[in-house]
XYZ file of C-alpha atoms in Angstrom:
569
model
C 103.014 94.074 96.292
C 105.206 91.824 96.780
C 104.046 93.119 100.059
C 102.371 91.617 103.063
C 100.526 93.820 105.498
C 100.918 93.635 109.236
C 97.232 94.019 109.797
C 95.961 91.327 107.392
C 97.872 88.158 106.836
C 99.493 89.955 104.071
C 98.668 92.916 101.974
C 95.640 94.651 103.617
C 96.130 97.409 106.092
C 93.363 97.120 108.625
C 91.658 94.541 106.558
C 89.018 97.041 106.051
C 89.805 96.899 102.659
C 91.829 94.498 102.016
C 96.015 94.185 102.079
C 97.056 93.535 98.217
C 94.194 95.001 95.333
C 93.182 97.182 92.677
C 90.294 96.351 90.576
C 88.107 97.070 87.662
C 85.560 98.663 89.940
C 86.022 102.250 90.930
C 86.347 103.410 94.486
C 83.770 105.481 96.239
C 83.127 108.904 94.746
C 85.192 111.739 96.141
C 84.809 115.508 96.349
C 85.949 117.649 93.432
C 89.154 118.803 95.110
C 90.448 115.265 95.622
C 90.886 112.401 93.210
C 90.798 108.632 93.036
C 93.719 106.741 91.582
C 94.168 103.416 89.919
C 97.324 101.615 88.959
C 99.766 103.762 87.071
C 98.405 106.996 88.467
C 98.469 108.768 91.758
C 96.148 110.668 94.014
C 96.858 113.378 96.521
C 94.927 115.542 98.930
C 95.434 119.104 97.803
C 98.139 120.346 95.484
C 101.379 118.507 96.157
C 104.525 120.527 96.557
C 103.043 123.761 97.863
C 104.219 125.019 101.211
C 102.108 126.019 104.154
C 101.927 129.695 105.061
C 102.822 130.162 108.704
C 101.445 126.788 109.799
C 103.542 124.455 111.935
C 104.761 121.743 109.587
C 104.149 118.717 111.792
C 102.192 115.708 110.468
C 100.724 112.890 112.593
C 99.744 109.603 110.935
C 98.164 106.394 112.253
C 99.363 102.987 111.098
C 97.665 99.657 111.799
C 100.274 97.246 113.109
C 103.589 98.040 114.770
C 106.761 97.389 112.808
C 109.153 94.842 114.255
C 111.579 94.961 111.319
C 112.685 98.112 109.538
C 115.691 96.533 107.841
C 115.619 97.375 104.112
C 117.245 94.020 103.373
C 114.591 91.900 105.065
C 111.352 93.847 105.603
C 108.493 92.697 103.344
C 105.478 94.613 104.663
C 103.467 97.491 103.198
C 103.945 99.392 106.420
C 107.688 98.856 106.330
C 107.858 100.127 102.763
C 105.940 103.248 103.785
C 108.482 103.947 106.533
C 111.504 103.089 104.392
C 110.184 105.373 101.651
C 110.504 108.250 104.108
C 114.117 107.624 105.028
C 115.697 105.863 102.028
C 115.882 106.445 98.289
C 117.123 104.523 95.285
C 117.788 105.115 91.619
C 114.262 106.189 90.697
C 111.186 107.589 92.421
C 107.642 108.001 91.175
C 106.590 111.596 90.631
C 103.316 113.049 91.877
C 101.465 111.497 88.936
C 103.023 108.069 89.492
C 105.407 108.262 86.529
C 109.134 107.519 86.530
C 111.085 110.198 84.693
C 114.777 110.853 84.139
C 116.237 112.623 87.169
C 113.446 111.511 89.505
C 115.845 110.362 92.206
C 119.495 109.448 92.749
C 119.853 108.485 89.082
C 120.151 111.833 87.316
C 119.847 110.052 83.977
C 120.098 106.627 82.367
C 120.487 104.941 78.994
C 119.290 101.545 77.790
C 121.113 99.460 75.186
C 119.419 98.751 71.860
C 118.696 95.154 72.887
C 117.127 96.317 76.171
C 119.505 94.398 78.437
C 122.083 96.964 79.627
C 121.049 99.908 81.814
C 123.651 102.593 82.537
C 122.727 104.949 85.381
C 124.476 108.285 86.000
C 124.180 109.335 89.662
C 123.615 112.899 90.813
C 125.742 114.517 93.508
C 124.028 113.529 96.771
C 124.996 112.558 100.301
C 123.780 110.557 103.238
C 122.412 112.403 106.254
C 125.899 112.295 107.803
C 127.474 113.922 104.751
C 129.009 110.768 103.228
C 128.736 110.918 99.386
C 126.427 108.423 97.638
C 128.283 106.346 95.044
C 127.639 103.644 92.470
C 129.693 101.205 94.559
C 127.128 101.577 97.362
C 124.406 100.265 95.038
C 126.565 97.296 94.072
C 127.277 96.625 97.756
C 123.586 96.836 98.702
C 122.456 94.530 95.900
C 125.147 92.040 96.832
C 123.708 92.061 100.361
C 120.191 91.460 99.014
C 121.405 88.556 96.862
C 123.778 87.074 99.433
C 122.221 83.770 100.623
C 123.223 84.584 104.215
C 120.959 87.651 104.200
C 117.906 85.511 103.371
C 116.183 88.501 101.781
C 112.764 87.611 100.438
C 113.243 90.300 97.797
C 116.312 88.635 96.314
C 114.420 86.792 93.603
C 113.111 90.115 92.239
C 116.649 90.752 90.976
C 116.853 87.430 89.152
C 116.480 89.158 85.787
C 119.977 90.555 86.391
C 122.697 88.431 84.839
C 124.116 85.954 87.376
C 121.857 87.128 90.220
C 119.964 83.857 90.669
C 123.161 81.824 90.475
C 124.771 83.994 93.161
C 121.707 83.905 95.393
C 121.458 80.113 95.168
C 125.166 79.542 95.717
C 125.970 78.281 92.218
C 128.534 81.054 91.939
C 130.274 82.823 94.816
C 132.061 85.651 92.990
C 129.790 88.710 92.851
C 131.886 90.176 90.044
C 130.154 87.614 87.806
C 126.793 89.268 88.539
C 125.644 91.954 86.090
C 126.017 94.848 88.546
C 129.089 97.008 88.036
C 130.227 100.324 89.481
C 132.000 101.706 86.406
C 133.152 104.743 88.347
C 132.009 106.738 91.373
C 128.911 108.063 89.597
C 128.170 105.359 86.987
C 126.296 102.105 87.662
C 125.912 99.523 84.904
C 123.300 96.751 85.184
C 123.098 93.865 82.711
C 119.886 91.838 82.440
C 119.428 88.297 81.176
C 116.602 89.470 78.907
C 114.697 92.703 78.224
C 112.294 93.646 81.027
C 110.048 96.630 80.480
C 109.157 96.660 84.173
C 112.758 96.800 85.432
C 112.798 100.518 86.235
C 109.499 100.326 88.101
C 110.927 97.546 90.281
C 113.702 99.880 91.404
C 111.218 102.229 93.080
C 111.006 100.073 96.183
C 113.391 101.106 99.004
C 114.952 97.656 99.250
C 116.926 98.360 96.072
C 118.567 101.566 97.217
C 122.269 102.016 98.115
C 123.991 101.288 101.419
C 127.290 102.793 102.651
C 129.527 99.773 103.185
C 131.717 101.090 106.006
C 128.738 102.281 108.046
C 126.778 99.076 107.604
C 129.740 96.852 108.442
C 130.438 98.886 111.582
C 126.822 98.397 112.697
C 126.999 94.640 112.211
C 124.001 92.705 113.524
C 122.503 95.918 114.970
C 121.862 97.284 111.470
C 118.496 99.113 111.467
C 117.416 97.691 114.827
C 117.099 101.170 116.325
C 117.639 104.811 115.383
C 121.255 104.729 116.534
C 122.027 102.045 113.946
C 120.383 103.521 110.847
C 121.515 105.534 107.858
C 119.327 107.928 105.869
C 119.325 109.390 102.388
C 115.598 110.082 101.921
C 113.419 113.129 102.682
C 113.414 112.395 106.427
C 115.597 110.959 109.163
C 114.149 108.854 111.986
C 114.658 110.445 115.381
C 112.781 108.042 117.662
C 111.364 104.523 117.529
C 109.299 103.374 120.495
C 108.446 99.714 119.803
C 104.698 99.031 119.534
C 103.958 102.740 119.981
C 105.364 105.171 117.451
C 108.079 106.353 115.083
C 109.184 109.985 114.790
C 110.996 111.702 111.913
C 112.380 115.116 111.019
C 113.328 116.699 107.715
C 116.660 115.512 106.283
C 118.561 118.742 105.670
C 121.173 116.848 103.600
C 118.569 115.383 101.249
C 119.368 116.182 97.593
C 115.863 117.615 97.024
C 115.380 119.165 100.480
C 113.713 122.256 98.992
C 110.717 120.084 98.053
C 110.259 118.835 101.627
C 107.992 121.148 103.635
C 107.339 119.119 106.794
C 109.563 119.722 109.788
C 108.407 116.549 111.552
C 106.407 113.426 110.825
C 105.099 111.042 113.487
C 103.561 107.605 112.913
C 101.376 106.236 115.715
C 100.846 102.461 115.773
C 97.156 101.926 116.502
C 95.208 98.733 115.809
C 91.672 99.225 117.086
C 89.350 101.087 114.733
C 87.445 102.879 117.503
C 90.692 104.241 118.931
C 91.868 105.482 115.548
C 88.556 107.230 114.863
C 88.610 108.887 118.270
C 92.162 110.129 117.731
C 91.210 111.590 114.367
C 87.982 113.211 115.544
C 89.772 114.840 118.477
C 92.532 116.118 116.169
C 95.264 113.977 117.744
C 96.177 112.461 114.376
C 95.994 114.030 110.908
C 95.613 111.001 108.627
C 93.364 107.957 108.988
C 92.627 104.882 106.900
C 88.809 104.838 106.740
C 87.158 101.540 107.554
C 84.063 100.631 105.494
C 81.558 101.330 108.257
C 82.771 104.938 108.431
C 82.930 105.741 104.705
C 79.629 107.609 104.640
C 80.677 109.638 107.671
C 83.863 110.969 106.074
C 83.130 110.776 102.341
C 82.252 114.470 102.024
C 85.280 115.742 103.928
C 87.716 117.814 101.798
C 90.509 115.452 102.827
C 88.771 112.227 101.730
C 90.364 110.157 98.982
C 89.853 106.680 97.480
C 92.594 104.752 95.706
C 92.324 101.502 93.778
C 95.411 99.362 94.174
C 96.892 96.253 92.504
C 96.104 94.209 95.587
C 94.166 90.970 95.916
C 92.760 89.511 99.104
C 92.574 85.742 99.041
C 92.066 82.669 101.184
C 95.034 80.329 101.128
C 95.143 76.701 102.161
C 97.908 74.633 103.717
C 98.503 72.353 100.740
C 100.581 70.012 102.905
C 97.629 69.452 105.228
C 96.039 66.007 104.781
C 92.705 67.622 103.894
C 93.612 70.764 102.005
C 96.073 68.939 99.817
C 92.862 67.802 98.094
C 91.697 70.020 95.226
C 88.001 69.237 95.730
C 88.057 70.281 99.385
C 89.830 73.539 98.500
C 87.318 74.211 95.744
C 84.370 73.514 98.072
C 85.637 76.131 100.537
C 86.111 78.671 97.746
C 82.758 77.987 96.091
C 80.814 78.200 99.374
C 81.785 81.868 99.823
C 79.498 84.651 98.616
C 81.884 87.333 97.431
C 79.153 89.681 96.218
C 77.428 89.670 99.598
C 80.781 89.919 101.372
C 81.588 93.170 99.590
C 78.156 94.739 99.148
C 76.590 93.862 102.490
C 79.619 93.867 104.773
C 82.751 95.485 103.387
C 81.108 98.365 101.517
C 84.574 99.685 100.679
C 84.294 100.081 96.920
C 86.391 96.961 96.340
C 85.253 94.458 93.705
C 84.780 90.638 93.828
C 87.748 88.621 92.593
C 87.231 85.551 90.419
C 90.895 85.403 89.483
C 94.170 86.292 91.203
C 95.758 88.990 89.018
C 93.906 92.341 89.343
C 92.367 94.118 86.340
C 94.835 97.005 86.517
C 97.755 94.716 85.648
C 98.613 94.696 81.941
C 97.681 91.643 79.848
C 97.943 90.667 76.197
C 96.707 92.746 73.254
C 97.078 95.959 75.212
C 94.172 95.009 77.454
C 94.118 94.419 81.200
C 95.087 90.963 82.441
C 91.739 90.168 84.034
C 89.613 90.886 80.973
C 91.920 88.761 78.801
C 91.654 85.721 81.102
C 88.148 86.244 82.453
C 86.612 84.651 85.539
C 88.228 81.360 86.571
C 85.550 80.108 88.993
C 82.179 80.970 90.489
C 80.591 80.871 93.931
C 77.173 80.835 95.573
C 76.823 84.554 94.916
C 77.031 84.142 91.137
C 75.735 80.616 90.453
C 72.490 79.113 91.754
C 73.870 75.582 91.678
C 77.122 76.383 93.450
C 75.908 75.507 96.946
C 74.952 71.925 96.115
C 78.089 71.542 94.039
C 80.262 72.721 96.942
C 78.638 70.232 99.313
C 79.180 67.427 96.815
C 82.816 68.409 96.285
C 83.480 68.349 100.030
C 81.908 64.898 100.323
C 83.917 63.554 97.380
C 87.131 65.117 98.659
C 86.751 63.513 102.076
C 86.236 60.118 100.433
C 89.410 60.609 98.417
C 91.472 61.332 101.558
C 89.741 58.507 103.448
C 88.325 60.604 106.270
C 84.874 61.141 107.751
C 83.220 64.546 108.072
C 83.454 64.242 111.863
C 87.212 63.715 111.667
C 87.574 66.616 109.245
C 85.467 68.983 111.349
C 87.982 69.128 114.197
C 90.833 71.609 114.524
C 89.941 73.744 111.499
C 91.115 77.333 111.901
C 91.337 80.569 109.950
C 94.503 82.557 110.667
C 94.149 86.346 110.465
C 95.964 89.468 111.592
C 95.225 91.570 114.657
C 92.477 94.124 115.155
C 88.711 94.274 115.234
C 88.459 94.940 111.478
C 90.281 91.686 110.777
C 88.127 89.851 113.278
C 84.828 91.122 111.882
C 85.828 90.190 108.365
C 86.982 86.724 109.396
C 83.658 86.091 111.126
C 81.877 86.607 107.797
C 83.899 83.767 106.259
C 83.420 81.676 109.374
C 79.646 82.039 109.024
C 79.671 81.250 105.283
C 81.447 77.956 105.914
C 79.243 77.083 108.881
C 75.986 77.839 107.054
C 76.890 76.405 103.664
C 79.168 73.462 104.503
C 78.323 72.814 108.140
C 81.964 73.096 109.213
C 83.280 74.771 112.355
C 86.261 77.040 111.724
C 88.011 78.714 114.648
C 89.339 82.231 114.026
C 92.949 82.689 115.169
C 94.014 86.346 115.393
C 97.811 86.511 115.503
C 100.603 89.059 115.325
C 102.579 89.140 112.093
C 105.613 87.296 113.474
C 103.437 84.558 114.993
C 101.565 84.111 111.714
C 104.852 83.685 109.901
C 105.951 81.099 112.462
C 102.693 79.182 112.005
C 103.136 79.144 108.238
C 106.745 77.993 108.517
C 105.919 75.178 110.937
C 102.736 74.063 109.167
C 100.616 74.757 112.250
C 97.604 76.069 110.329
C 94.879 74.971 107.910
C 93.379 78.104 106.318
C 94.503 81.740 106.319
C 93.263 85.038 104.988
C 95.950 86.827 103.054
C 96.496 89.802 100.831
C 99.066 90.430 98.122
C 100.047 93.553 96.249
C 102.362 94.190 93.334
C 105.502 96.277 93.557
C 105.429 96.811 89.787
C 102.906 96.519 86.963
C 103.412 92.975 85.790
C 101.536 89.710 86.374
C 104.805 88.091 87.395
C 104.641 90.132 90.596
C 101.616 88.029 91.567
C 102.109 84.665 89.906
C 105.711 83.920 90.851
C 104.482 83.874 94.451
C 103.208 80.314 93.933
C 106.146 78.801 92.074
C 107.363 75.757 93.988
C 110.663 77.411 94.924
C 109.253 80.835 95.803
C 110.257 82.078 99.285
C 106.717 83.452 99.632
C 105.021 80.133 98.865
C 104.252 79.338 102.502
C 101.076 77.458 101.553
C 103.308 74.892 99.782
C 101.328 74.841 96.550
C 103.221 72.900 93.893
C 102.318 71.923 90.331
C 104.982 71.027 87.709
C 102.769 72.343 84.902
C 102.469 75.694 86.663
C 106.219 75.899 87.273
C 106.896 75.015 83.617
C 104.619 77.766 82.311
C 106.205 80.335 84.602
C 109.709 79.224 83.603
C 108.811 79.459 79.925
C 107.417 82.967 80.402
C 110.771 84.177 81.667
C 112.484 83.423 78.367
C 109.875 85.284 76.313
C 108.897 88.911 75.760
C 105.774 90.861 74.908
C 102.426 89.149 74.461
C 104.052 85.702 74.194
C 105.359 86.112 77.726
C 102.047 87.406 79.062
C 100.120 84.587 77.369
C 102.197 82.000 79.259
C 101.396 83.687 82.549
C 97.709 83.805 81.638
C 97.848 80.032 81.141
C 99.631 79.677 84.474
C 96.919 81.584 86.325
C 94.305 79.251 84.847
C 96.206 76.298 86.348
C 96.638 77.900 89.773
C 93.148 79.283 90.300
C 90.989 77.492 87.745
C 92.279 73.910 87.522
C 93.761 73.488 91.008
C 91.782 75.925 93.181
C 95.192 76.409 94.813
C 93.966 79.642 96.390
C 90.572 81.357 96.674
C 90.813 85.049 95.718
C 88.049 87.117 97.302
C 88.378 90.746 96.179
C 90.428 93.392 94.404
C 91.145 96.265 96.742
C 90.058 99.858 96.970
C 91.032 101.779 100.101
C 90.059 105.209 101.359
C 91.762 107.738 103.613
C 90.765 111.005 105.210
C 93.013 113.799 106.412
C 92.404 116.875 108.501
C 91.321 119.734 106.252
C 94.677 121.516 106.389
C 96.770 118.493 105.338
C 97.906 118.671 101.720
C 100.320 116.992 99.336
C 100.307 113.354 100.501
C 100.631 111.313 97.318
C 99.136 107.819 97.108
C 100.163 105.635 94.197
C 98.289 102.573 93.047
C 101.586 100.690 92.834
C 105.261 100.966 93.798
C 105.851 103.376 96.694
C 102.182 103.539 97.549
C 102.271 106.328 100.119
C 104.721 109.184 99.673
C 105.066 111.942 102.267
C 107.856 113.761 100.437
C 105.578 116.579 99.243
C 103.203 116.677 102.244
C 102.588 119.951 104.064
C 100.227 121.683 106.465
C 98.275 124.531 104.850
């Protein structure tokens, strides 16, 4: 994904989950009139696309964590993608079953060259909310903005499979006409890749790769997408109000190309962090949709509007690899091994998520037509799966401290675990805190921080351990593993291994199973050999809606929550 979540330190909405994971395990059982979805499929409450009969078409949704950035060029959060998916569209959109078909969005059709490197998109007749026509040149302009080094978009590297994109983004070339993105005419966009990429179309689902009207954006300047007066819309809805830290309001976009499919008149997102407040709002019918925290699953499981979705998201503990202690592999491994993932999920989380003994989730495709996880297998064990793990972890910590030349007393000062806001995050962090205290004797302070402050801490190195989540934007192991390449903009834990970088580089020049095999080797280096991170679980999340809410589609991957077809019955 490549998505971080505001409420976890990265991909896990109220960390009830979590904020990146899908898994081999199934979610909790659901009633017959709802469904659970894994990667590549979708789930919805009620029949999507049907209109309500006489009901007011107003939907109220809660969201954990308030957005501070809604700019499609720079936002990297799950919550931001959910909002942008309401107001912006690109070349393709997943349908209600999670598939990408011809004519699904602004691209009415497309062709692919025999060698798989040239995509030619034919655009439908569509306009922005202000009536300005959508053109191929607006896609070229938007992608130039994403790749322009001055934008500093963290999504820029996702376009590196386009010819010349990496060179332009890194300043090796300055003429965008040398990049493989060309507006052939007003309604024809041609994209040339450096090599075939079966996942290319699925990447284009995310709102960051939609068009932008050049004149409008340039007129807005630095105010672009800072408030509703400096936004442009081409999706199902237009934003009408944004009250920072409180709410966002939307109404139906009457100029949307598929407006007949949109049944809601208004949509409102309330930013609420505390679980008790969210539950109270839902139970008193002040909101219509709620992410269900684990402790409330049994309470809502039998509601008609309950749904569980497995997602390609992994929660993990990351270490500051530039820290004098956590630069040591044995110390990192001791902290990973001293966790009890089985107990964490079965006794505390109870969310239907499954323990992670690797980084790439089972739903991601691997070699031989199998899932990635089953092809690689488990890359480590912990005290929940190995009787000798506790003594081994203690020994590793002792050996690691000797290697860095420090005493336990020196080490056991200033250790902290950075997490996101909210009581769900806090409760989860305290479980890890207790594991490390009981099993290693170390004292770890929990630091709950807003998203922006967490990012500042990572950038300045003012942290030791953090709890993170990561989710894929498309079904490919690269979406996870390129995160930890030495030059990745997301590699804020500063992990670096030349062997890992070499394997990832080699994978990019290959196709098919040869490519996947290289990435499977790379994961073994990252998680198995180096204990560079400590994955904890693959995510399943559950939601409940009021009984009359229908048509919300939740995908396991891509645009994970889609309100386009939602309605009130």
